[in-house]
Short mmCIF file of C-alpha atoms and ligand atoms in Angstrom, two decimals:
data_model
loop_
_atom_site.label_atom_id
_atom_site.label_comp_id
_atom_site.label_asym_id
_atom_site.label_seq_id
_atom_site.Cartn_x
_atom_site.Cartn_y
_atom_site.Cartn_z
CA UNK A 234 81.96 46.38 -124.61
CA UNK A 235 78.44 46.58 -122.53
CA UNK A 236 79.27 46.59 -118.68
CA UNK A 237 78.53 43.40 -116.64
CA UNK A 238 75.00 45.33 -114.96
CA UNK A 239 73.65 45.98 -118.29
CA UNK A 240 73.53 41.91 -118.87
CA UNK A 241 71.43 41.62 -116.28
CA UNK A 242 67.59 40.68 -116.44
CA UNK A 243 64.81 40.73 -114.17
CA UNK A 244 63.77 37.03 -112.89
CA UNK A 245 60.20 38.14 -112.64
CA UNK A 246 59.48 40.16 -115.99
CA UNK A 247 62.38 39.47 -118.04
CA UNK A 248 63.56 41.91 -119.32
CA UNK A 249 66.41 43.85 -118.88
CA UNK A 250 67.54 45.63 -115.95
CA UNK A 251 68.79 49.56 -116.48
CA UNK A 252 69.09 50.72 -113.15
CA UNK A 253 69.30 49.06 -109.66
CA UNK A 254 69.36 45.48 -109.51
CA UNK A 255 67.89 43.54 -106.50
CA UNK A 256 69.70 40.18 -106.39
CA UNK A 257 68.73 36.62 -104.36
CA UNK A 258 71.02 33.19 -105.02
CA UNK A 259 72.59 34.27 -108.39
CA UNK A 260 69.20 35.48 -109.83
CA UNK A 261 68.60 39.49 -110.28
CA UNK A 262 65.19 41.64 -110.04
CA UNK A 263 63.72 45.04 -111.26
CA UNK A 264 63.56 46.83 -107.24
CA UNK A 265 60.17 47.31 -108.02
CA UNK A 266 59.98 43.70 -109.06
CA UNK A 267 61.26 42.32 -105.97
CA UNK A 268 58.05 41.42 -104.42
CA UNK A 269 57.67 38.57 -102.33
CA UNK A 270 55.44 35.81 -104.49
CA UNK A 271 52.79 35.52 -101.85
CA UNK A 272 51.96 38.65 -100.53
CA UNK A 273 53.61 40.72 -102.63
CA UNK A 274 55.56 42.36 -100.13
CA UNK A 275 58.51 44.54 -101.74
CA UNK A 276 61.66 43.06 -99.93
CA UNK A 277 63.72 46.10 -100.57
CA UNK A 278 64.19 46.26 -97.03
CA UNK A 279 63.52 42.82 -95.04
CA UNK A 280 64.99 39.77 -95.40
CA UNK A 281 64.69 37.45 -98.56
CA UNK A 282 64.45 34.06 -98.99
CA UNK A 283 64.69 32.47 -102.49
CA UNK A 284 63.46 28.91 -103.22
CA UNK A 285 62.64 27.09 -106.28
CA UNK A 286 63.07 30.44 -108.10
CA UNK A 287 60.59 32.47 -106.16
CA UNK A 288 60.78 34.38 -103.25
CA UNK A 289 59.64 35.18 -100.27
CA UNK A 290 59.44 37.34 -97.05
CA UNK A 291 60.01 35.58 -93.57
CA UNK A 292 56.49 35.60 -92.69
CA UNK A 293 55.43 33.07 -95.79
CA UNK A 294 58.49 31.52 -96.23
CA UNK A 295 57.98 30.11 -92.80
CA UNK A 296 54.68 28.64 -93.33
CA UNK A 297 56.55 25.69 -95.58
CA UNK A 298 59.93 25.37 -94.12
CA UNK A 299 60.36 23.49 -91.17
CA UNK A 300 61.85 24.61 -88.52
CA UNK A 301 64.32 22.91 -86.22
CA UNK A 302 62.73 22.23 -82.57
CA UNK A 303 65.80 22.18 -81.23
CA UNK A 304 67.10 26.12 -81.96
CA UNK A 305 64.08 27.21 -83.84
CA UNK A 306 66.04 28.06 -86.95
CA UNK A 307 64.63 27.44 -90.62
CA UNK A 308 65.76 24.01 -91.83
CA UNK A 309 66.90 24.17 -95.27
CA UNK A 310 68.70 21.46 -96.00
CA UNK A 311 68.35 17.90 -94.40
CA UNK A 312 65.66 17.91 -91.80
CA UNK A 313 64.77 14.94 -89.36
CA UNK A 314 61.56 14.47 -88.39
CA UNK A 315 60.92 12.36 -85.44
CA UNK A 316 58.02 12.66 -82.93
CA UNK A 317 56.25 15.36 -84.46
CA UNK A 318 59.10 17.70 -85.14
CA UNK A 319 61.55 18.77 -87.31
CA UNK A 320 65.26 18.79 -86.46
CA UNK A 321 68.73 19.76 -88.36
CA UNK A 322 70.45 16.79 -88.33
CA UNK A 323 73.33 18.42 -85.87
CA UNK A 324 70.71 19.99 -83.43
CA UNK A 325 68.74 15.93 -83.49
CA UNK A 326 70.47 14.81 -80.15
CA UNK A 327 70.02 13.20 -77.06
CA UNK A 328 68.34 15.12 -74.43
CA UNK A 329 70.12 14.68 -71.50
CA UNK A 330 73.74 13.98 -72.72
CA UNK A 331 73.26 16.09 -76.12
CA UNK A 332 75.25 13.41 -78.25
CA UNK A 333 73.87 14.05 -82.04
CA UNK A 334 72.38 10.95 -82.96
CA UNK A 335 74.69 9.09 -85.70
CA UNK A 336 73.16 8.29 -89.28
CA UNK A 337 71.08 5.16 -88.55
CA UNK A 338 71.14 4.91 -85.01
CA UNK A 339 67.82 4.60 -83.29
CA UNK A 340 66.55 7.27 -80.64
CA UNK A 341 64.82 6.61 -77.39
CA UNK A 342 61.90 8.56 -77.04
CA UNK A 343 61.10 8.93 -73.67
CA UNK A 344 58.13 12.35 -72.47
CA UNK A 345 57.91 13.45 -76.16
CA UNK A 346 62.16 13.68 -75.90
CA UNK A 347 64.79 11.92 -77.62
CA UNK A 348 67.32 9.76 -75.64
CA UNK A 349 70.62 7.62 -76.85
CA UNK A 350 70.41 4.62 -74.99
CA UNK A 351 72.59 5.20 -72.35
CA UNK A 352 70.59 7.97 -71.34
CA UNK A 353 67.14 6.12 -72.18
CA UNK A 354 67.93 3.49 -70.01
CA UNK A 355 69.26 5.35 -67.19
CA UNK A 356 65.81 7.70 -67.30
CA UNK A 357 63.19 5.27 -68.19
CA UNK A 358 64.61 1.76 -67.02
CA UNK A 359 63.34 0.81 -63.29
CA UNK A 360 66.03 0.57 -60.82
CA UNK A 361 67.13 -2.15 -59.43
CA UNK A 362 66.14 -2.56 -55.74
CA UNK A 363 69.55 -4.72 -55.13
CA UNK A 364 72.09 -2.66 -56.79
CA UNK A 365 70.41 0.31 -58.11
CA UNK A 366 71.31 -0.27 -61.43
CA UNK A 367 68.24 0.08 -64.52
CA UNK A 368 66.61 -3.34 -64.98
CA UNK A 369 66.92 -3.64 -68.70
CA UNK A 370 65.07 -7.14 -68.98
CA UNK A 371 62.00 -8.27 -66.92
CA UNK A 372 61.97 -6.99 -63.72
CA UNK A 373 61.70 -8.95 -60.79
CA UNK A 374 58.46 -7.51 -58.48
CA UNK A 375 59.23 -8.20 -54.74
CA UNK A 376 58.79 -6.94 -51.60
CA UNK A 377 57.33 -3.44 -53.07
CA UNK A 378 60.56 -3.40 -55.46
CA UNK A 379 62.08 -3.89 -58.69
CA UNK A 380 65.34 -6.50 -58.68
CA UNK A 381 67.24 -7.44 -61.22
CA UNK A 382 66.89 -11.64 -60.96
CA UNK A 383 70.01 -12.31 -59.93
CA UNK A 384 70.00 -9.66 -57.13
CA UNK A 385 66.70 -10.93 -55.63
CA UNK A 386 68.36 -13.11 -53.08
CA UNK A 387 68.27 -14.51 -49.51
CA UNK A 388 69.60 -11.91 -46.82
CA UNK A 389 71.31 -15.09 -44.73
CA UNK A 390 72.54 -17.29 -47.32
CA UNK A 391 72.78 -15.15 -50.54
CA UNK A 392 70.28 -17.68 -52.35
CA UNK A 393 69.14 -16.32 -55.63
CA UNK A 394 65.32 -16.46 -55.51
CA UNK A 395 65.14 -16.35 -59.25
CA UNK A 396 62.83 -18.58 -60.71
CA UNK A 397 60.93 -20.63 -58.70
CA UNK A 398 61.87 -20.40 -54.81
CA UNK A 399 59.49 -19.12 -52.30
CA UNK A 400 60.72 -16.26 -49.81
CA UNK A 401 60.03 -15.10 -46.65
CA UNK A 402 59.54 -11.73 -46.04
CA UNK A 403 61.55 -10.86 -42.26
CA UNK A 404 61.50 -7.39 -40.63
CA UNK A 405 61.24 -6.72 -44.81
CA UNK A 406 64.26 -8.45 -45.95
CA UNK A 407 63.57 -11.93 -48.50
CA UNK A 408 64.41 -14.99 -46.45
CA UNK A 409 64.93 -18.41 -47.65
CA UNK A 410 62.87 -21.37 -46.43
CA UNK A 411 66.03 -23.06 -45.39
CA UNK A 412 67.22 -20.04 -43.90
CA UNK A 413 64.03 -19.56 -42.25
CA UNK A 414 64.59 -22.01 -39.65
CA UNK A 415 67.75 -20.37 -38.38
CA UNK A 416 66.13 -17.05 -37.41
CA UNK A 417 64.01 -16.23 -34.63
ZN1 ZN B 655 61.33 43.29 -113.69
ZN1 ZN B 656 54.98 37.47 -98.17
ZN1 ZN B 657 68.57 23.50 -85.37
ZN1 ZN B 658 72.46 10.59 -73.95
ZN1 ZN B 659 70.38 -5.48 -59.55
ZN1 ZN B 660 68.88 -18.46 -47.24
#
């Protein structure tokens, strides 16, 4: 009965292999045969990569794998890409809470970084002059602020202004016409 080794043939010129063999996946090389497929770099001693059959030292296997912006590993499997970059799918999260972003849920990109919405909102959304919370509609533009409609209102009578009222600007709080009266 041969011995398992002497089964073994060389990937790159076929034939069997007598001596030392150089293995990558669950294919086997001649060590003298074990050349990176670009360069031709023997890989004896630095890492290997393998793919479609070939292989590959770091420095050209990283000119066609992406790597992941987010820890700058190789991607090898699934890889996002989303504004201009490549991410694994676990390191594609949200910026500022660092939730990964679920299968089909849309990112916020906000300065070239992606944002749940939470997050999105909280960064990107004006605040709300009234209750400082992000105007996710239409702003309201008033008095040098942003209000959310409803919190635009009269100082004296609570009035919202929303719509179509006029306003009076006093010592700068909004003031309604009725209201105006009152105050001197
Ligand atoms: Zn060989
Ligand atoms: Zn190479
Ligand atoms: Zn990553
Ligand atoms: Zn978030
Ligand atoms: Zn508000
Ligand atoms: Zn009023």
């Amino acid at each position: 009965m041969e011995e398992a080794q002497e089964l073994l043939h060389c990937s790159a010129c076929l034939t069997r292999i007598d001596g030392r063999a150089m293995k990558a996946g669950d294919k086997y090389w001649h060590d003298e045969h074990f050349l990176c497929s670009v360069c031709g770099i023997r890989l004896k001693d630095t890492k290997v990569y393998l793919k479609n059959q070939e292989l590959f030292c770091e420095n050209d296997y990283k000119k066609f794998v992406p790597r992941c912006a987010s820890c700058s590993g190789f991607i090898l499997k699934d890889c996002i890409r989303a504004m201009n970059q490549t991410f694994h799918p676990e390191h594609f999260h949200c910026f500022s809470c660092q939730t990964p972003f679920k299968d089909g849920e849309g990112f916020h990109e906000f300065k070239n970084s992606p944002y749940c919405k939470n997050c999105y909102i909280e960064r990107a959304c004006e605040k709300c002059h009234g209750c400082c919370r992000p105007i996710t509609d239409t702003a309201m533009k008033a008095m040098n602020n942003s209000w959310h409609g409803a919190c635009f209102r009269c100082k004296e009578c609570g009035v919202s202004f929303e719509g179509k009222k006029n306003f009076y600007s006093v010592e700068g709080e909004a003031v309604c016409g009725e209201c105006i009266g009152t105050i001197e």
